C-alpha angles and dihedrals in degrees: 000000000000118000131199111276127215118285111290113241122167096153145016105274115216113225114246121187109262093233094055091048093050091049093052093046089048088066091062118090114223137180116248120233138171116224113204140179137182138187143095090330091057138258117300137170138180135189109241131183093177102083127121141154116273104184138352094207105067094016111240143150140188134225129189119219126183113250090234093064115110087219095075096075090048096049092051091046095046096042093216143067140179126225118209116195107217126228127218089267091061103073090115089054090051092049091047096055092040088061096256104104124183122247109296096023133094127225111280092005112167092204089081091086145006114272133199126197114242123214091267090052097250118129123249126188109257098225099034118146085238137340139201127207110208141194108211107250109164136010121198128177115217119171111303095351145069114227110211120194113200128200102220114233100171139006140193127199112188094161127221136132111310123226113245128197124206135146089008091299137101117245140164129232116264118203122222136173114277120258119270129202118202092198090059107047114195094028124123135068096282094059090044089054094048091050090053095049095048096051 
């Protein structure tokens, strides 16, 4: 069973005021996910925006969870977790598991959505845009957060419009034509794709 390792430090970190750091990070757009686990230690879930792919071979991802979350002990005890990628219709789910429930709900209340049990036993949101069932691979501790690397054992990809968070607000992606540069004919993703398909 993986256990938290010592704080990772590969370089001297210059102190930046927390308010400036939060303001800068607020300009970044991130997807919104719910990380959940279940087992002898109980069922827990937390809204997490810090989730990304680590490797395609073998497939793995990472999520960052604040050390204050009661879910940490359960993830480490159970050795598994599931990540549900939320859709635009799931803002109430995101708020519930971020500790900001809508009227009539409690914090971290699983009745805010329909859940399915994955092969590992961790719950996934039934109508998630996508989901990843993970076996816990590595735990790192960096500052205020634990970083969990999960080896992906199963995935779902139902599709839909993912929920985005930026500037302390929820949003959704908007498609637009790719940039073109008249001074560089033949550039751009469309031309690159055409060259690949004609080879």
